Amino acid sequence: NAGVIQTPRHKVTGKGQEATLWCEPISGHSAVFWYRQTIVQGLEFLTYFRNQAPIDDSGMPKERFSAQMPNQSHSTLKIQSTQPQDSAVYLCASSLVGTGGYEQYFGPGTRLTVL
Amino acid sequence: GDSVTQTEGQVALSEEDFLTIHCNYSASGYPALFWYVQYPGEGPQFLFRASRDKEKGSSRGFEATYDKGTTSFHLRKASVQESDSAVYYCACHDTNAYKVIFGKGTHLHVLP
């Protein structure tokens, strides 16, 4: 069991460019969560999929952020027209049970730096 | 909305000291409560959870008891080690939605 895999580990983009972050959840887990982590805001929920279906995206900035889960083995978080305030560590987590009330397994995160 | 408050932003202790990190939550009903630990360069790791009043969760010598009366889930350890140095997060499952709300985190520094 390799755990949750996130790629790339580090990404640097210029202002206005697009960034796509990848997550491979643990095999057999039905829930996938995305979070953003910054020193100021801490861990912020972004979005949640259960059995590949989008369930709750209440934490997503509406205009430039989007997330997909085209199959059970990966999810992507796309940020269009990146801005310096998007710089953060983006964490993906998966859970065996399809609600937020159970243990989540986190990946190591992708550190996004927008210049 | 639901929220989680961790009183201490930073805690500095010496090895074998007693640890308490305070966590209070604001939520209706009986939300599941969690403690996670994060080491540098890694994602948070689950420590333990509790889901009903007076239930105690524990792992690796850490423990916390769900107290609905005081809406608290304080983390305690009797004797900390240098290897316990990390960031500790208290979290609450929003039972009206699916997301988990995390506190701001507490940096624990244990000096040898």
PDB file of C-alpha atoms in Angstrom:
ATOM      1  CA  ASN A   1       0.000   0.000   0.000  1.00  0.00           C
ATOM      2  CA  ALA A   2       1.753   3.100  -1.255  1.00  0.00           C
ATOM      3  CA  GLY A   3      -0.623   5.493   0.450  1.00  0.00           C
ATOM      4  CA  VAL A   4      -2.133   8.530  -1.254  1.00  0.00           C
ATOM      5  CA  ILE A   5       0.086   9.708  -4.087  1.00  0.00           C
ATOM      6  CA  GLN A   6       0.243  13.350  -5.147  1.00  0.00           C
ATOM      7  CA  THR A   7       2.127  14.712  -8.123  1.00  0.00           C
ATOM      8  CA  PRO A   8       4.012  16.882  -8.610  1.00  0.00           C
ATOM      9  CA  ARG A   9       5.439  17.496  -5.145  1.00  0.00           C
ATOM     10  CA  HIS A  10       6.432  21.019  -6.118  1.00  0.00           C
ATOM     11  CA  LYS A  11       5.121  23.272  -8.874  1.00  0.00           C
ATOM     12  CA  VAL A  12       6.136  26.797  -9.772  1.00  0.00           C
ATOM     13  CA  THR A  13       3.953  28.816 -12.134  1.00  0.00           C
ATOM     14  CA  GLY A  14       3.929  32.356 -13.378  1.00  0.00           C
ATOM     15  CA  LYS A  15       0.999  34.626 -12.622  1.00  0.00           C
ATOM     16  CA  GLY A  16      -1.828  33.908 -15.044  1.00  0.00           C
ATOM     17  CA  GLN A  17      -0.711  30.396 -15.939  1.00  0.00           C
ATOM     18  CA  GLU A  18      -2.683  27.197 -15.324  1.00  0.00           C
ATOM     19  CA  ALA A  19      -1.763  24.569 -12.741  1.00  0.00           C
ATOM     20  CA  THR A  20      -3.044  20.990 -12.612  1.00  0.00           C
ATOM     21  CA  LEU A  21      -2.476  18.909  -9.514  1.00  0.00           C
ATOM     22  CA  TRP A  22      -2.930  15.129  -9.442  1.00  0.00           C
ATOM     23  CA  CYS A  23      -4.024  12.763  -6.713  1.00  0.00           C
ATOM     24  CA  GLU A  24      -4.142   8.966  -6.647  1.00  0.00           C
ATOM     25  CA  PRO A  25      -6.210   7.766  -3.675  1.00  0.00           C
ATOM     26  CA  ILE A  26      -5.684   4.516  -1.841  1.00  0.00           C
ATOM     27  CA  SER A  27      -7.194   1.634  -3.789  1.00  0.00           C
ATOM     28  CA  GLY A  28     -10.648   0.747  -2.510  1.00  0.00           C
ATOM     29  CA  HIS A  29     -11.297   4.073  -0.807  1.00  0.00           C
ATOM     30  CA  SER A  30     -14.605   5.594  -1.813  1.00  0.00           C
ATOM     31  CA  ALA A  31     -14.068   9.187  -0.662  1.00  0.00           C
ATOM     32  CA  VAL A  32     -11.554  11.781  -1.870  1.00  0.00           C
ATOM     33  CA  PHE A  33     -11.042  15.173  -0.273  1.00  0.00           C
ATOM     34  CA  TRP A  34      -8.977  18.195  -1.362  1.00  0.00           C
ATOM     35  CA  TYR A  35      -7.620  20.753   1.117  1.00  0.00           C
ATOM     36  CA  ARG A  36      -5.490  23.895   0.906  1.00  0.00           C
ATOM     37  CA  GLN A  37      -2.940  24.599   3.632  1.00  0.00           C
ATOM     38  CA  THR A  38      -1.357  27.975   4.354  1.00  0.00           C
ATOM     39  CA  ILE A  39       0.328  29.408   7.414  1.00  0.00           C
ATOM     40  CA  VAL A  40      -2.328  32.103   7.790  1.00  0.00           C
ATOM     41  CA  GLN A  41      -5.499  30.081   7.124  1.00  0.00           C
ATOM     42  CA  GLY A  42      -4.365  26.621   8.179  1.00  0.00           C
ATOM     43  CA  LEU A  43      -6.130  23.622   6.632  1.00  0.00           C
ATOM     44  CA  GLU A  44      -9.098  24.641   4.495  1.00  0.00           C
ATOM     45  CA  PHE A  45     -11.558  22.198   2.956  1.00  0.00           C
ATOM     46  CA  LEU A  46     -11.986  22.631  -0.785  1.00  0.00           C
ATOM     47  CA  THR A  47     -14.039  19.786  -2.221  1.00  0.00           C
ATOM     48  CA  TYR A  48     -15.148  16.178  -1.755  1.00  0.00           C
ATOM     49  CA  PHE A  49     -15.963  13.245  -4.043  1.00  0.00           C
ATOM     50  CA  ARG A  50     -17.715  10.038  -3.106  1.00  0.00           C
ATOM     51  CA  ASN A  51     -17.598   7.101  -5.519  1.00  0.00           C
ATOM     52  CA  GLN A  52     -16.222   9.580  -8.097  1.00  0.00           C
ATOM     53  CA  ALA A  53     -19.268  11.865  -7.848  1.00  0.00           C
ATOM     54  CA  PRO A  54     -18.795  15.478  -6.687  1.00  0.00           C
ATOM     55  CA  ILE A  55     -20.673  15.852  -3.393  1.00  0.00           C
ATOM     56  CA  ASP A  56     -19.547  19.059  -1.732  1.00  0.00           C
ATOM     57  CA  ASP A  57     -17.498  21.837  -3.325  1.00  0.00           C
ATOM     58  CA  SER A  58     -18.454  24.534  -0.851  1.00  0.00           C
ATOM     59  CA  GLY A  59     -14.821  25.426  -0.175  1.00  0.00           C
ATOM     60  CA  MET A  60     -13.795  25.931  -3.771  1.00  0.00           C
ATOM     61  CA  PRO A  61     -13.196  29.474  -5.044  1.00  0.00           C
ATOM     62  CA  LYS A  62     -15.787  29.458  -7.802  1.00  0.00           C
ATOM     63  CA  GLU A  63     -14.150  31.303 -10.622  1.00  0.00           C
ATOM     64  CA  ARG A  64     -10.751  29.723 -11.215  1.00  0.00           C
ATOM     65  CA  PHE A  65     -10.747  26.412  -9.347  1.00  0.00           C
ATOM     66  CA  SER A  66     -12.202  23.144 -10.584  1.00  0.00           C
ATOM     67  CA  ALA A  67     -11.843  19.504  -9.556  1.00  0.00           C
ATOM     68  CA  GLN A  68     -12.640  16.273 -11.313  1.00  0.00           C
ATOM     69  CA  MET A  69     -12.515  12.564 -10.619  1.00  0.00           C
ATOM     70  CA  PRO A  70     -12.782  10.811 -13.992  1.00  0.00           C
ATOM     71  CA  ASN A  71     -12.131   7.371 -12.521  1.00  0.00           C
ATOM     72  CA  GLN A  72     -11.646   5.737  -9.136  1.00  0.00           C
ATOM     73  CA  SER A  73      -7.868   5.870  -9.373  1.00  0.00           C
ATOM     74  CA  HIS A  74      -7.255   9.577  -9.737  1.00  0.00           C
ATOM     75  CA  SER A  75      -8.552  13.060  -9.124  1.00  0.00           C
ATOM     76  CA  THR A  76      -7.314  16.403 -10.411  1.00  0.00           C
ATOM     77  CA  LEU A  77      -7.457  19.936  -9.082  1.00  0.00           C
ATOM     78  CA  LYS A  78      -7.085  22.604 -11.754  1.00  0.00           C
ATOM     79  CA  ILE A  79      -6.387  26.256 -11.077  1.00  0.00           C
ATOM     80  CA  GLN A  80      -6.770  28.598 -14.018  1.00  0.00           C
ATOM     81  CA  SER A  81      -5.064  31.985 -14.233  1.00  0.00           C
ATOM     82  CA  THR A  82      -3.055  31.382 -11.055  1.00  0.00           C
ATOM     83  CA  GLN A  83      -2.504  34.306  -8.708  1.00  0.00           C
ATOM     84  CA  PRO A  84       0.167  34.792  -6.002  1.00  0.00           C
ATOM     85  CA  GLN A  85      -2.502  34.269  -3.303  1.00  0.00           C
ATOM     86  CA  ASP A  86      -3.012  30.726  -4.649  1.00  0.00           C
ATOM     87  CA  SER A  87       0.452  29.811  -3.340  1.00  0.00           C
ATOM     88  CA  ALA A  88      -0.111  27.064  -0.778  1.00  0.00           C
ATOM     89  CA  VAL A  89       0.281  23.354  -0.114  1.00  0.00           C
ATOM     90  CA  TYR A  90      -2.598  21.441  -1.678  1.00  0.00           C
ATOM     91  CA  LEU A  91      -3.412  18.219   0.113  1.00  0.00           C
ATOM     92  CA  CYS A  92      -5.459  15.277  -1.106  1.00  0.00           C
ATOM     93  CA  ALA A  93      -6.914  12.720   1.297  1.00  0.00           C
ATOM     94  CA  SER A  94      -8.902   9.536   0.853  1.00  0.00           C
ATOM     95  CA  SER A  95     -11.157   7.629   3.185  1.00  0.00           C
ATOM     96  CA  LEU A  96     -12.478   4.093   3.140  1.00  0.00           C
ATOM     97  CA  VAL A  97     -15.927   5.205   4.240  1.00  0.00           C
ATOM     98  CA  GLY A  98     -17.792   7.689   2.097  1.00  0.00           C
ATOM     99  CA  THR A  99     -18.402  10.412   4.671  1.00  0.00           C
ATOM    100  CA  GLY A 100     -16.210  12.842   6.549  1.00  0.00           C
ATOM    101  CA  GLY A 101     -16.743  11.109   9.860  1.00  0.00           C
ATOM    102  CA  TYR A 102     -13.966   8.574   9.540  1.00  0.00           C
ATOM    103  CA  GLU A 103     -10.193   8.440   9.290  1.00  0.00           C
ATOM    104  CA  GLN A 104      -8.699  10.268   6.338  1.00  0.00           C
ATOM    105  CA  TYR A 105      -5.361   9.295   4.816  1.00  0.00           C
ATOM    106  CA  PHE A 106      -3.457  12.301   3.502  1.00  0.00           C
ATOM    107  CA  GLY A 107      -0.931  12.492   0.715  1.00  0.00           C
ATOM    108  CA  PRO A 108       2.310  14.479   1.127  1.00  0.00           C
ATOM    109  CA  GLY A 109       0.841  17.466  -0.689  1.00  0.00           C
ATOM    110  CA  THR A 110       1.802  19.584  -3.680  1.00  0.00           C
ATOM    111  CA  ARG A 111       3.511  22.875  -2.875  1.00  0.00           C
ATOM    112  CA  LEU A 112       2.330  25.428  -5.428  1.00  0.00           C
ATOM    113  CA  THR A 113       4.313  28.637  -5.778  1.00  0.00           C
ATOM    114  CA  VAL A 114       2.917  31.379  -8.027  1.00  0.00           C
ATOM    115  CA  LEU A 115       5.469  34.022  -8.959  1.00  0.00           C
TER     116      LEU A 115
ATOM    117  CA  GLY B   1     -21.175  27.226  10.902  1.00  0.00           C
ATOM    118  CA  ASP B   2     -19.185  24.619  12.754  1.00  0.00           C
ATOM    119  CA  SER B   3     -15.790  25.627  14.113  1.00  0.00           C
ATOM    120  CA  VAL B   4     -12.822  24.275  16.048  1.00  0.00           C
ATOM    121  CA  THR B   5     -10.660  26.385  18.359  1.00  0.00           C
ATOM    122  CA  GLN B   6      -7.203  25.400  19.526  1.00  0.00           C
ATOM    123  CA  THR B   7      -6.094  27.761  22.245  1.00  0.00           C
ATOM    124  CA  GLU B   8      -2.342  27.278  21.966  1.00  0.00           C
ATOM    125  CA  GLY B   9      -0.547  28.194  18.781  1.00  0.00           C
ATOM    126  CA  GLN B  10       2.814  27.012  20.102  1.00  0.00           C
ATOM    127  CA  VAL B  11       3.814  24.829  23.035  1.00  0.00           C
ATOM    128  CA  ALA B  12       7.404  24.312  24.203  1.00  0.00           C
ATOM    129  CA  LEU B  13       8.167  21.511  26.657  1.00  0.00           C
ATOM    130  CA  SER B  14      11.080  19.467  27.885  1.00  0.00           C
ATOM    131  CA  GLU B  15      11.245  15.691  27.512  1.00  0.00           C
ATOM    132  CA  GLU B  16       9.109  13.818  30.080  1.00  0.00           C
ATOM    133  CA  ASP B  17       6.860  16.857  30.651  1.00  0.00           C
ATOM    134  CA  PHE B  18       3.075  16.467  30.681  1.00  0.00           C
ATOM    135  CA  LEU B  19       1.302  17.762  27.584  1.00  0.00           C
ATOM    136  CA  THR B  20      -2.111  19.360  27.268  1.00  0.00           C
ATOM    137  CA  ILE B  21      -3.362  20.961  24.050  1.00  0.00           C
ATOM    138  CA  HIS B  22      -6.804  22.487  24.375  1.00  0.00           C
ATOM    139  CA  CYS B  23      -9.487  21.979  21.735  1.00  0.00           C
ATOM    140  CA  ASN B  24     -13.045  23.295  21.815  1.00  0.00           C
ATOM    141  CA  TYR B  25     -15.626  22.781  19.110  1.00  0.00           C
ATOM    142  CA  SER B  26     -18.843  24.469  18.092  1.00  0.00           C
ATOM    143  CA  ALA B  27     -21.328  22.159  16.378  1.00  0.00           C
ATOM    144  CA  SER B  28     -24.800  20.762  16.850  1.00  0.00           C
ATOM    145  CA  GLY B  29     -25.519  17.184  17.764  1.00  0.00           C
ATOM    146  CA  TYR B  30     -22.702  14.707  18.193  1.00  0.00           C
ATOM    147  CA  PRO B  31     -20.015  15.424  15.608  1.00  0.00           C
ATOM    148  CA  ALA B  32     -17.107  13.023  15.282  1.00  0.00           C
ATOM    149  CA  LEU B  33     -13.951  14.587  16.762  1.00  0.00           C
ATOM    150  CA  PHE B  34     -10.404  13.863  15.650  1.00  0.00           C
ATOM    151  CA  TRP B  35      -6.769  14.510  16.406  1.00  0.00           C
ATOM    152  CA  TYR B  36      -4.233  14.516  13.568  1.00  0.00           C
ATOM    153  CA  VAL B  37      -0.451  15.033  13.698  1.00  0.00           C
ATOM    154  CA  GLN B  38       1.676  16.542  10.931  1.00  0.00           C
ATOM    155  CA  TYR B  39       5.448  16.223  10.579  1.00  0.00           C
ATOM    156  CA  PRO B  40       7.473  18.525   8.307  1.00  0.00           C
ATOM    157  CA  GLY B  41       7.110  17.704   4.618  1.00  0.00           C
ATOM    158  CA  GLU B  42       4.254  15.257   5.189  1.00  0.00           C
ATOM    159  CA  GLY B  43       0.487  15.335   5.192  1.00  0.00           C
ATOM    160  CA  PRO B  44      -1.455  15.062   8.451  1.00  0.00           C
ATOM    161  CA  GLN B  45      -1.679  11.590   9.990  1.00  0.00           C
ATOM    162  CA  PHE B  46      -4.735  10.346  11.838  1.00  0.00           C
ATOM    163  CA  LEU B  47      -4.133   9.845  15.570  1.00  0.00           C
ATOM    164  CA  PHE B  48      -7.578   8.859  16.826  1.00  0.00           C
ATOM    165  CA  ARG B  49     -11.268   9.787  16.866  1.00  0.00           C
ATOM    166  CA  ALA B  50     -14.238   9.760  19.221  1.00  0.00           C
ATOM    167  CA  SER B  51     -17.902  10.041  18.325  1.00  0.00           C
ATOM    168  CA  ARG B  52     -19.978  10.082  21.519  1.00  0.00           C
ATOM    169  CA  ASP B  53     -19.979  11.796  24.886  1.00  0.00           C
ATOM    170  CA  LYS B  54     -17.381  10.483  27.392  1.00  0.00           C
ATOM    171  CA  GLU B  55     -15.710   8.300  24.752  1.00  0.00           C
ATOM    172  CA  LYS B  56     -11.908   8.287  25.024  1.00  0.00           C
ATOM    173  CA  GLY B  57      -9.709   8.054  21.993  1.00  0.00           C
ATOM    174  CA  SER B  58      -6.042   7.134  22.290  1.00  0.00           C
ATOM    175  CA  SER B  59      -2.967   6.269  20.265  1.00  0.00           C
ATOM    176  CA  ARG B  60       0.826   6.338  20.754  1.00  0.00           C
ATOM    177  CA  GLY B  61       0.419   7.483  24.370  1.00  0.00           C
ATOM    178  CA  PHE B  62      -1.835  10.409  23.429  1.00  0.00           C
ATOM    179  CA  GLU B  63      -5.432  10.516  24.585  1.00  0.00           C
ATOM    180  CA  ALA B  64      -8.486  12.758  24.585  1.00  0.00           C
ATOM    181  CA  THR B  65     -12.002  12.424  25.988  1.00  0.00           C
ATOM    182  CA  TYR B  66     -15.120  13.674  24.205  1.00  0.00           C
ATOM    183  CA  ASP B  67     -16.903  16.099  26.543  1.00  0.00           C
ATOM    184  CA  LYS B  68     -20.193  17.374  25.166  1.00  0.00           C
ATOM    185  CA  GLY B  69     -20.883  19.431  28.293  1.00  0.00           C
ATOM    186  CA  THR B  70     -17.823  21.609  27.792  1.00  0.00           C
ATOM    187  CA  THR B  71     -17.657  20.966  24.007  1.00  0.00           C
ATOM    188  CA  SER B  72     -14.022  19.962  24.395  1.00  0.00           C
ATOM    189  CA  PHE B  73     -11.626  17.275  23.185  1.00  0.00           C
ATOM    190  CA  HIS B  74      -8.300  18.177  24.834  1.00  0.00           C
ATOM    191  CA  LEU B  75      -5.185  16.249  23.834  1.00  0.00           C
ATOM    192  CA  ARG B  76      -2.995  14.932  26.646  1.00  0.00           C
ATOM    193  CA  LYS B  77       0.173  12.901  26.993  1.00  0.00           C
ATOM    194  CA  ALA B  78       1.830  12.018  30.278  1.00  0.00           C
ATOM    195  CA  SER B  79       5.457  12.154  29.149  1.00  0.00           C
ATOM    196  CA  VAL B  80       6.471  13.733  25.843  1.00  0.00           C
ATOM    197  CA  GLN B  81       9.551  12.822  23.821  1.00  0.00           C
ATOM    198  CA  GLU B  82      11.604  14.879  21.391  1.00  0.00           C
ATOM    199  CA  SER B  83      10.130  12.779  18.564  1.00  0.00           C
ATOM    200  CA  ASP B  84       6.655  14.123  19.435  1.00  0.00           C
ATOM    201  CA  SER B  85       7.660  17.522  18.055  1.00  0.00           C
ATOM    202  CA  ALA B  86       5.123  18.231  15.304  1.00  0.00           C
ATOM    203  CA  VAL B  87       1.941  20.174  14.537  1.00  0.00           C
ATOM    204  CA  TYR B  88      -1.221  18.785  16.109  1.00  0.00           C
ATOM    205  CA  TYR B  89      -4.658  19.444  14.631  1.00  0.00           C
ATOM    206  CA  CYS B  90      -8.030  18.989  16.279  1.00  0.00           C
ATOM    207  CA  ALA B  91     -10.880  18.426  13.820  1.00  0.00           C
ATOM    208  CA  CYS B  92     -14.639  18.078  13.790  1.00  0.00           C
ATOM    209  CA  HIS B  93     -16.887  16.377  11.258  1.00  0.00           C
ATOM    210  CA  ASP B  94     -19.688  18.671  10.167  1.00  0.00           C
ATOM    211  CA  THR B  95     -22.660  16.321  10.505  1.00  0.00           C
ATOM    212  CA  ASN B  96     -24.821  18.616   8.371  1.00  0.00           C
ATOM    213  CA  ALA B  97     -22.427  18.254   5.459  1.00  0.00           C
ATOM    214  CA  TYR B  98     -19.544  15.997   4.564  1.00  0.00           C
ATOM    215  CA  LYS B  99     -16.525  18.094   5.312  1.00  0.00           C
ATOM    216  CA  VAL B 100     -14.166  18.076   8.246  1.00  0.00           C
ATOM    217  CA  ILE B 101     -13.330  21.352   9.963  1.00  0.00           C
ATOM    218  CA  PHE B 102      -9.760  21.638  11.237  1.00  0.00           C
ATOM    219  CA  GLY B 103      -8.446  23.875  14.000  1.00  0.00           C
ATOM    220  CA  LYS B 104      -5.505  26.188  13.294  1.00  0.00           C
ATOM    221  CA  GLY B 105      -3.028  23.694  14.674  1.00  0.00           C
ATOM    222  CA  THR B 106      -0.614  23.697  17.629  1.00  0.00           C
ATOM    223  CA  HIS B 107       3.138  23.548  17.095  1.00  0.00           C
ATOM    224  CA  LEU B 108       4.680  21.330  19.766  1.00  0.00           C
ATOM    225  CA  HIS B 109       8.422  21.715  20.368  1.00  0.00           C
ATOM    226  CA  VAL B 110       9.967  19.208  22.733  1.00  0.00           C
ATOM    227  CA  LEU B 111      13.483  20.054  23.885  1.00  0.00           C
ATOM    228  CA  PRO B 112      15.908  17.240  24.774  1.00  0.00           C
TER     229      PRO B 112
END
